[in-house]
Coordinates of C-alpha atoms and ligand atoms in Angstrom, one line a residue:
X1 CA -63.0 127.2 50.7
X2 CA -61.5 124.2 49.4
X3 CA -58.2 123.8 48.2
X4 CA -57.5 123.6 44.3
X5 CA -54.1 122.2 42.9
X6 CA -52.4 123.5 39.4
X7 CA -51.0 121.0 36.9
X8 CA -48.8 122.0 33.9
X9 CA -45.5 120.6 32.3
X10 CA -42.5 122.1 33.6
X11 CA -41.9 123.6 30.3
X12 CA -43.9 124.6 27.5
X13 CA -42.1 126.0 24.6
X14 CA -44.7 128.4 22.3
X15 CA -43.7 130.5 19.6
X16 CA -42.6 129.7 15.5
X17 CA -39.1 127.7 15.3
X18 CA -39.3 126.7 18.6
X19 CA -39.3 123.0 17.9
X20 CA -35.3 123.5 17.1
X21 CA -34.6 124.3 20.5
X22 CA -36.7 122.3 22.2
X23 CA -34.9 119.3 20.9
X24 CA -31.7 121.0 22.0
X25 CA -33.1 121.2 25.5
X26 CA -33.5 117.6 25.6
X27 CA -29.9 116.8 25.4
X28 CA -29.6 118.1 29.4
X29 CA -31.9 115.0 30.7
X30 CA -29.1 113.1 29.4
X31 CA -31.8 110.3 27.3
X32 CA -30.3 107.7 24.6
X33 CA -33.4 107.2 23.0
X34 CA -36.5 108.2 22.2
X35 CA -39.3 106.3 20.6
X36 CA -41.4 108.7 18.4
X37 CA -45.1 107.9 18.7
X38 CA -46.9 109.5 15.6
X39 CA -49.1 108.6 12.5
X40 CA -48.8 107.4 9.1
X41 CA -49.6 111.2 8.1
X42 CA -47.1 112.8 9.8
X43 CA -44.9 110.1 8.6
X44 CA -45.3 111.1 5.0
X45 CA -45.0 114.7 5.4
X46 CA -41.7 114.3 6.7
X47 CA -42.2 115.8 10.0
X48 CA -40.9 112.3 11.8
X49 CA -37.9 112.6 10.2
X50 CA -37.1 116.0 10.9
X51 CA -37.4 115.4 14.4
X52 CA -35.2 112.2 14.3
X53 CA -32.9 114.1 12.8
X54 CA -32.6 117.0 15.4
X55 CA -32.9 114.2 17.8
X56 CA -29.9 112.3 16.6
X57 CA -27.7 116.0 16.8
X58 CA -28.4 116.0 20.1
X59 CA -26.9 112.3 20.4
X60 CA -30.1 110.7 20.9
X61 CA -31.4 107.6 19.1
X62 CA -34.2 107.4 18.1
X63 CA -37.6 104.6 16.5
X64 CA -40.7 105.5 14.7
X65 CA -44.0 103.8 16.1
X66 CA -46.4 105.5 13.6
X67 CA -49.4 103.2 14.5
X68 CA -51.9 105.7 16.0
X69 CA -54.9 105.9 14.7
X70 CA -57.4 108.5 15.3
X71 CA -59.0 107.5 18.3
X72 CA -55.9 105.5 19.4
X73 CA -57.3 102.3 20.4
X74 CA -55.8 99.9 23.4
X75 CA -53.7 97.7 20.3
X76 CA -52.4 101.2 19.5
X77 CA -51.0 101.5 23.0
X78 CA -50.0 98.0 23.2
X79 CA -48.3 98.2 20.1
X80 CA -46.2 100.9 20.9
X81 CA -45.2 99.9 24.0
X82 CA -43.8 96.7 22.4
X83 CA -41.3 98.7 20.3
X84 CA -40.4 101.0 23.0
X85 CA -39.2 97.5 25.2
X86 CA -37.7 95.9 22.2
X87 CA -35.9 99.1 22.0
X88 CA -35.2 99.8 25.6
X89 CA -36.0 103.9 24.8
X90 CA -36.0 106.0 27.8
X91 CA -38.1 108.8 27.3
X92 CA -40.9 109.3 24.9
X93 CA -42.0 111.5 22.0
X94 CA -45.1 112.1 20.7
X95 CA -45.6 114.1 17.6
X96 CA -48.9 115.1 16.1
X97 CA -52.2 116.6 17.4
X98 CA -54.3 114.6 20.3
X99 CA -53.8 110.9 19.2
X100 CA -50.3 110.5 19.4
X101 CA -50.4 112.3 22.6
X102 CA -52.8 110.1 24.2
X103 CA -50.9 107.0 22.5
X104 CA -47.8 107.9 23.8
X105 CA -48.9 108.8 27.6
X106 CA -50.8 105.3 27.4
X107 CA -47.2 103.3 26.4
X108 CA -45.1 105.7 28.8
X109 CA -47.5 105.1 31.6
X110 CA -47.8 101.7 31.1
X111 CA -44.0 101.1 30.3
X112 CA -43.3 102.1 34.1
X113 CA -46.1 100.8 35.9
X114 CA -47.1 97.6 34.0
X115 CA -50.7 95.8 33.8
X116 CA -52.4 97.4 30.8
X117 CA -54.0 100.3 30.0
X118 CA -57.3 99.4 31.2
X119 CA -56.1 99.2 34.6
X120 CA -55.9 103.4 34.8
X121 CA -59.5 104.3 33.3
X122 CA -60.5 106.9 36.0
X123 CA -58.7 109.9 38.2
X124 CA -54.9 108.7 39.6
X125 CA -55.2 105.1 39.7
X126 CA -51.0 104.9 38.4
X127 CA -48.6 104.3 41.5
X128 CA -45.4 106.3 39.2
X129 CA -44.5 108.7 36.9
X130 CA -44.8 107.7 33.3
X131 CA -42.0 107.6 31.5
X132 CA -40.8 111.5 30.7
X133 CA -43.0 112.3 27.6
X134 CA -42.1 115.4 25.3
X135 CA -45.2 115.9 23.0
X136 CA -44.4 118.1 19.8
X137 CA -47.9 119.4 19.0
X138 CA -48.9 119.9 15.6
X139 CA -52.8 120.6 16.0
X140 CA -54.5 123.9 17.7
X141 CA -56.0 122.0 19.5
X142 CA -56.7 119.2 21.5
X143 CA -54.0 120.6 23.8
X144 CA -53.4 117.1 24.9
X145 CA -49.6 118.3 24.4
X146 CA -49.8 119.7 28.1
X147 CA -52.6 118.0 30.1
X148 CA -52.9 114.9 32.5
X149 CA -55.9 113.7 30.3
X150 CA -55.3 110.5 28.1
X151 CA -58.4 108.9 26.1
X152 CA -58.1 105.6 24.8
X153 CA -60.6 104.0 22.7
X154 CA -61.1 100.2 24.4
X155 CA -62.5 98.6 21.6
X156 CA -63.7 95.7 22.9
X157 CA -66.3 97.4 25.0
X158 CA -66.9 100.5 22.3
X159 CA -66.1 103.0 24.6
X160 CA -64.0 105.9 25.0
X161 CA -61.9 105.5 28.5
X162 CA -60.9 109.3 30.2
X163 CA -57.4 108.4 32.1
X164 CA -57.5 111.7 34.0
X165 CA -53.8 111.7 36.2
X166 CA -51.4 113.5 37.4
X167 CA -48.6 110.8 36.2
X168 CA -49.4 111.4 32.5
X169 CA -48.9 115.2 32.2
X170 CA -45.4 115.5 29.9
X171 CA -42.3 117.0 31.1
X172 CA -42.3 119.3 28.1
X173 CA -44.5 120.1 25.5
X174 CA -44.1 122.2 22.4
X175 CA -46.0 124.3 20.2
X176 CA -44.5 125.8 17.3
X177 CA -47.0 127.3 14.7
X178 CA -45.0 126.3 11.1
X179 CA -45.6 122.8 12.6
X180 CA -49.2 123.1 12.2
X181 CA -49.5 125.5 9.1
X182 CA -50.0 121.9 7.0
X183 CA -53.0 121.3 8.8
X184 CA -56.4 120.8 6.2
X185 CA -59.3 123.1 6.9
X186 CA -61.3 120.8 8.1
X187 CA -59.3 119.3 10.9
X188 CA -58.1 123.3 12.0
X189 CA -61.9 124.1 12.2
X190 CA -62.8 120.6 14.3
X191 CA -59.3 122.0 16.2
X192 CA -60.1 125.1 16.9
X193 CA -64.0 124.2 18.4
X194 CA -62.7 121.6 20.3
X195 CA -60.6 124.0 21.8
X196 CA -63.8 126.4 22.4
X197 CA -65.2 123.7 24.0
X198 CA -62.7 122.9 27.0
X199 CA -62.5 126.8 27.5
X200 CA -66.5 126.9 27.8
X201 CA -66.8 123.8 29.5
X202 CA -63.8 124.9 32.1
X203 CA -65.3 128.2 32.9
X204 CA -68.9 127.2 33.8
X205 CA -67.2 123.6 35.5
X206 CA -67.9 123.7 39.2
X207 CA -64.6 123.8 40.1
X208 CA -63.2 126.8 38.0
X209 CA -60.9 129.2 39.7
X210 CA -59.5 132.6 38.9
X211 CA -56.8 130.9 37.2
X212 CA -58.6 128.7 35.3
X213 CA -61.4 131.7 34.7
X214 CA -58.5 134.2 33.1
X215 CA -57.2 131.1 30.6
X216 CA -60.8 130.2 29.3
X217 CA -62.0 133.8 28.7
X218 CA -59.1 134.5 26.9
X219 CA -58.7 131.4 25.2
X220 CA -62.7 132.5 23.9
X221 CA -61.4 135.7 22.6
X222 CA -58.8 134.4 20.7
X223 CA -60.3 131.7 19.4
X224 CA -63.3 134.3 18.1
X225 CA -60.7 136.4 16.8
X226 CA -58.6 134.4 15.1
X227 CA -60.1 130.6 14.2
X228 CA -62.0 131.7 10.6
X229 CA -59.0 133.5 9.7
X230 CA -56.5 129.7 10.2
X231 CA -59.1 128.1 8.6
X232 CA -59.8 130.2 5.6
X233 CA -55.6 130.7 4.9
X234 CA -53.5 127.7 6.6
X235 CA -50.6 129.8 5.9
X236 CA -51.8 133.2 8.0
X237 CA -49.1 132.4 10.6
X238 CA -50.5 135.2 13.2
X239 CA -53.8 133.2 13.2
X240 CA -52.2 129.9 13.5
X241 CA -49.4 131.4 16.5
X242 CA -52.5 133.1 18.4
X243 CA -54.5 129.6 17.8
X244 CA -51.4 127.7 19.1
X245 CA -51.7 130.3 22.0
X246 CA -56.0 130.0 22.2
X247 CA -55.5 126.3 22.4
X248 CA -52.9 125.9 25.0
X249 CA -54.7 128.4 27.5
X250 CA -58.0 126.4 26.6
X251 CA -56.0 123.6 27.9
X252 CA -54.6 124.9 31.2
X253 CA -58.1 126.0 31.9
X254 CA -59.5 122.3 31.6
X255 CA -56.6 120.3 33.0
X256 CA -57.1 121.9 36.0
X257 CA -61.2 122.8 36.2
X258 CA -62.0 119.8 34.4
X259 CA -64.9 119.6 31.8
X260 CA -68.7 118.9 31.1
X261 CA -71.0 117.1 29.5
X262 CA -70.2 118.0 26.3
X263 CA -67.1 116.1 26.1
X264 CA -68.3 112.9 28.2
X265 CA -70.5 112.8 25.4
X266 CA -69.0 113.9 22.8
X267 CA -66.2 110.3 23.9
X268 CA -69.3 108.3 23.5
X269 CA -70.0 109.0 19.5
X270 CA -66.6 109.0 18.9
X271 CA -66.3 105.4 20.6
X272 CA -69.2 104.2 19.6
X273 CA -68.9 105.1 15.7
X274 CA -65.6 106.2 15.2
X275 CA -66.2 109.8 14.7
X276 CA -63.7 112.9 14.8
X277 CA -63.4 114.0 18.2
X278 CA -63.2 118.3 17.8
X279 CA -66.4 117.7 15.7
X280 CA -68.7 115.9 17.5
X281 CA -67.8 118.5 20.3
X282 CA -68.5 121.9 18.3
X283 CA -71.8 119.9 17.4
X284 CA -72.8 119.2 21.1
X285 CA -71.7 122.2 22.5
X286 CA -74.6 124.9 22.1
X287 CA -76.9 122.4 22.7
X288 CA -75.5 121.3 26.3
X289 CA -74.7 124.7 26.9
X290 CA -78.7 125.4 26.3
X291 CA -79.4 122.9 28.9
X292 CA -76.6 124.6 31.4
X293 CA -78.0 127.8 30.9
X294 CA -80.6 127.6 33.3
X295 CA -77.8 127.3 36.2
X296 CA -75.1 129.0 34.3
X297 CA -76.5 131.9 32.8
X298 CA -74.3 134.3 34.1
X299 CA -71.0 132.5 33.2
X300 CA -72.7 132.3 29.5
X301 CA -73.1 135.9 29.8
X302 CA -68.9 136.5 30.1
X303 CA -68.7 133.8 27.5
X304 CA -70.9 135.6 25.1
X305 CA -68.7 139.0 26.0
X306 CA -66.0 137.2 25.4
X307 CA -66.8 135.8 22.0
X308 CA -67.3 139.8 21.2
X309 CA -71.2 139.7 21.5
X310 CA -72.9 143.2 22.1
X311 CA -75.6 141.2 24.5
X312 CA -74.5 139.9 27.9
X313 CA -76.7 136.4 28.2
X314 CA -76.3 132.8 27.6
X315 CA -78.4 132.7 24.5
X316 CA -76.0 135.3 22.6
X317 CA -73.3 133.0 23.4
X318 CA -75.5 130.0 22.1
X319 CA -75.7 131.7 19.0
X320 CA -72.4 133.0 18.3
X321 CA -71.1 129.1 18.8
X322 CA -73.3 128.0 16.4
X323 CA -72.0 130.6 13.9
X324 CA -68.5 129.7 14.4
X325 CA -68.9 126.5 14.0
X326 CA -70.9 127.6 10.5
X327 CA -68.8 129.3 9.2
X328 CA -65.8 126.8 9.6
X329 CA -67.9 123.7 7.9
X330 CA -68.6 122.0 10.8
X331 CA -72.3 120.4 10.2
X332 CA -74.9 120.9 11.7
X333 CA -76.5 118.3 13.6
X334 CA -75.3 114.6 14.5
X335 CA -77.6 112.7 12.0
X336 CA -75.7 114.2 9.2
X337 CA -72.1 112.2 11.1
X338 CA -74.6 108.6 10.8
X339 CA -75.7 109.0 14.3
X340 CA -79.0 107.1 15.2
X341 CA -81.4 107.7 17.0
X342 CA -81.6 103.9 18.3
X343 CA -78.5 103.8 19.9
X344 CA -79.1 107.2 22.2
X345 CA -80.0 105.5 25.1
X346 CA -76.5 103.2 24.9
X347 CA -74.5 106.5 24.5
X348 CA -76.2 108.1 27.3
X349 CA -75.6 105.7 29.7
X350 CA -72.4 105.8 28.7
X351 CA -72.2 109.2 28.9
X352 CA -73.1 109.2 32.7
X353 CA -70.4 107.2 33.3
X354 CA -67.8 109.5 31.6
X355 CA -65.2 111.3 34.1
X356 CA -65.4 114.4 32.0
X357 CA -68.9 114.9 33.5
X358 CA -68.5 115.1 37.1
X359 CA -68.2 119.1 37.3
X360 CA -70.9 119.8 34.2
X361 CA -72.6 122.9 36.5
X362 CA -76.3 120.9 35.9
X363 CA -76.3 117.1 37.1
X364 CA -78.7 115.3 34.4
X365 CA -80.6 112.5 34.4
X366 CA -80.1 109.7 32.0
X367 CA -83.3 111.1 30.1
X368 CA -82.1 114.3 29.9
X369 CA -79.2 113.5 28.2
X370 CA -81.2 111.7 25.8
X371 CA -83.2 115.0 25.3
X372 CA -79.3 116.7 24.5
X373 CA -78.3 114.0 22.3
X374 CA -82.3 113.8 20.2
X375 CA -81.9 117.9 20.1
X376 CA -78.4 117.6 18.3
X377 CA -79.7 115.2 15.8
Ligands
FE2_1 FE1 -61.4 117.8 23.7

């Protein structure tokens, strides 16, 4: 047996109006000031000043670096991290759903151990701790709020880099459901699959373990029960609280088991064209699951259980995914996004150099991922 390690924040905060006190609880770590990394969106709904506003009761200052874009790029990073030095803020807080997060663990990582963000592409290549990051989720979810996973578009080479380490997991993250009750349809549904995907990808990973096995199964039930229901009424606040709670057991399943092809591929198109992460995901997702199947039928089987199928096998679960993700608009195929069928071969090899897919349960070759990619057109 080999030995398996656990990460999480110290504390995760869950549950509606729990945003309140987890400002509150920030006062104790005795910071001055925070810079708030979060988008122009955010910005306008008045969410960043709510939380400068709590902030400043508990005594702490705090600056607005709303400059992320989706798919924060390395400018993004850069950016931010110039305002947090002109500023000299201690601790960092990230507000929004997976692109502020990423931001913001790209500035707090690189604020402490300099270079640039390039330098950390790959698995614990940072000497320190970032600087403490509290990451105020508002999406169900990327759970990026609690992971050690940071993607950061570098734009120069078109590519999506995975920083997977230990040094970027946040000291505290928060989920409170009326922060994510503004949320459009479209971006709960792309959510909400992403989610499915790092529970489905975590529990046929080679390296899942019971913990990681109990999160993802019941992060698939959840999200079966409860992800048309967000999407259809933004408002149902037992959907969107049991979503929060899909999302961030999802998340603990793939911070620690890792994930699959899927997602190393899924980086490439939204690198290489810009596209929305939790979509091109759901898209990819019965397809490479098709292609696990043949090593990871039995794992599909629980998955398909899970997702409250009658029939234990890999192609029920293939199905129901693809009826999910029907029946919350996402579309169906990759040609449909502008993908082209020129450019597989680039994402593929791409692909193969991904992080995300070192613990896919079926190693591919660079044709067969062209053979995924052609069969999600
Ligand atoms: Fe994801």
């Amino acid at each position: 047996m080999t030995a398996t390690a656990f990460f999480i924040p110290s504390l995760n905060l869950m549950g509606a109006g729990c945003l309140k006190q987890a400002v509150e609880s920030m006062r104790s770590y005795g910071f001055r000031k925070a810079l708030i990394v979060t988008d122009g969106g955010l910005v306008k709904a008045g969410l960043a000043a709510k939380v400068s506003g709590l902030l400043a009761e508990q005594d702490i200052q705090s600056v607005v670096f709303d400059g992320v874009q989706p798919n924060p790029s390395c400018a993004n990073v850069n950016a931010g991290l110039a305002l947090l030095k002109e500023n000299n803020c201690d601790v960092v807080v990230s507000l929004g759903g997976g692109s502020p997060h990423d931001c913001a663990k790209g500035i707090a990582l690189v604020a402490v151990n300099g270079g640039k963000i390039q330098d950390y592409e790959g698995v614990d290549k940072s000497a320190k701790p970032q600087l403490p990051l509290v990451a105020i989720n508002t999406t169900a979810g990327t759970a990026s709020e609690m992971t050690r996973f940071c993607i950061i578009t570098d734009e120069s080479r078109h590519i999506k880099m995975a920083i997977v380490d230990k040094h970027t997991t946040p000291i505290l993250s928060v989920n409170d459901p009326e922060t994510m009750a503004g949320m459009p349809k479209s971006l709960t549904a792309a959510t909400g699959m992403d989610a499915l995907t790092h529970a489905v990808e975590a529990y046929v990973s080679t390296i899942a373990t019971p913990i990681t096995d109990a999160c993802a199964l019941k992060a698939v039930s959840l999200i079966a029960g409860f992800l048309r229901r967000a999407v259809e009424n933004g408002q149902d606040m037992e959907a969107r609280e049991q979503m929060a709670y899909a999302q961030f057991l999802a998340g603990m399943a793939f911070n620690n088991a890792s994930l699959g092809y899927v997602h190393a591929m899924a980086h490439q198109l939204g690198g290489f064209y810009d596209l929305p992460h939790g979509v091109c995901n759901a898209v990819l997702l019965p397809h490479v699951q098709a292609y696990n199947a043949e090593v990871a039928g039995a794992r599909l089987a629980d998955v398909a259980l899970a997702l409250g199928e009658k029939e234990a096998t890999a192609e029920a679960a293939i199905r129901a995914i693809k009826r999910l993700a029907a029946d919350v608009g996402i579309p169906a195929g990759l040609a449909e996004l502008g993908v082209k069928e020129a450019d597989i071969p680039t994402l593929a090899d791409n692909a193969l150099k991904d992080a995300c897919g070192l613990t896919n349960p079926r190693v591919a070759t660079h044709e067969e991922i062209c053979g995924i990619f052609r069969a999600a057109l």
